[in-house]
CSV table of C-alpha atoms in Angstrom, one decimal:
chain,number,residue,atom,x,y,z
R,408,UNK,CA,172.6,92.8,126.1
R,409,UNK,CA,176.2,92.8,127.6
R,410,UNK,CA,177.5,90.7,124.8
R,411,UNK,CA,176.1,92.9,122.2
R,412,UNK,CA,177.5,95.8,123.8
R,413,UNK,CA,181.0,94.4,124.1
R,414,UNK,CA,180.8,93.3,120.5
R,415,UNK,CA,179.6,96.7,119.3
R,416,UNK,CA,182.6,98.3,121.2
R,417,UNK,CA,185.1,95.9,119.6
R,418,UNK,CA,185.8,94.4,123.1
R,419,UNK,CA,186.2,90.9,121.6
R,420,UNK,CA,188.1,89.3,124.5
R,421,UNK,CA,185.2,90.5,126.8
R,422,UNK,CA,182.5,89.5,124.4
R,423,UNK,CA,183.7,86.0,123.8
R,424,UNK,CA,182.9,84.5,127.1
R,425,UNK,CA,179.6,86.0,127.1
R,426,UNK,CA,178.8,84.5,123.7
R,427,UNK,CA,180.2,81.1,125.0
R,428,UNK,CA,177.4,81.3,127.8
R,429,UNK,CA,174.7,82.2,125.2
R,430,UNK,CA,175.7,79.1,123.0
R,431,UNK,CA,175.5,76.9,126.3
R,432,UNK,CA,172.0,78.1,126.7
R,433,UNK,CA,171.1,77.6,123.1
R,434,UNK,CA,173.5,75.2,121.4
R,435,UNK,CA,171.8,75.0,118.1
R,436,UNK,CA,171.6,78.9,117.3
R,437,UNK,CA,173.4,79.1,114.1
R,438,UNK,CA,173.7,83.1,114.4
R,439,UNK,CA,175.5,82.7,118.0
R,440,UNK,CA,178.0,80.2,116.5
R,441,UNK,CA,178.7,82.6,113.6
R,442,UNK,CA,179.4,85.6,116.0
R,443,UNK,CA,181.6,83.4,118.0
R,444,UNK,CA,183.6,82.3,114.8
R,445,UNK,CA,183.9,86.0,113.9
R,446,UNK,CA,185.2,86.7,117.6
R,447,UNK,CA,187.8,84.1,117.1
R,448,UNK,CA,188.7,85.3,113.8
R,449,UNK,CA,189.4,88.7,115.4
R,450,UNK,CA,191.2,87.2,118.1
R,451,UNK,CA,193.4,85.2,115.9
R,452,UNK,CA,192.4,81.8,117.2
R,453,UNK,CA,191.8,79.8,113.9
R,454,UNK,CA,191.8,76.2,115.8
R,455,UNK,CA,188.6,77.4,117.5
R,456,UNK,CA,187.0,78.6,114.2
R,457,UNK,CA,187.5,75.3,112.7
R,458,UNK,CA,186.2,73.6,115.6
R,459,UNK,CA,183.0,75.6,115.5
R,460,UNK,CA,182.7,75.2,111.8
R,461,UNK,CA,182.8,71.6,112.2
R,462,UNK,CA,180.4,71.5,115.1
R,463,UNK,CA,177.7,73.5,113.3
R,464,UNK,CA,178.2,71.8,109.8
R,465,UNK,CA,175.3,69.3,110.3
R,466,UNK,CA,172.7,71.7,111.5
R,467,UNK,CA,173.5,75.0,109.8
R,468,UNK,CA,172.1,74.5,106.4
R,469,UNK,CA,173.4,77.3,104.0
R,470,UNK,CA,176.2,78.3,106.2
R,471,UNK,CA,179.6,79.2,104.6
R,472,UNK,CA,182.6,79.7,106.7
R,473,UNK,CA,184.4,81.2,103.5
R,474,UNK,CA,181.7,83.8,103.3
R,475,UNK,CA,182.0,84.8,106.9
R,476,UNK,CA,185.7,85.2,106.6
R,477,UNK,CA,185.5,87.2,103.7
R,478,UNK,CA,183.1,89.5,105.2
R,479,UNK,CA,185.3,90.0,108.1
R,480,UNK,CA,188.2,90.9,106.0
R,481,UNK,CA,186.4,94.0,104.4
């Protein structure tokens, strides 16, 4: 709940460690990785975006980093 509130309030630096913890608890949850990628895009950390993209490539069928980035730039 805290993670979602921080995200909704655009407190990205506060939300990131909360999502990191959620990913530790559920490491194959594609949606959590997508949110973390979005957070790292907002926080201008492209090296972490690419790391997550590579990490979930094998289990995230239908996932498109380009689509996610395009959606964040609207």
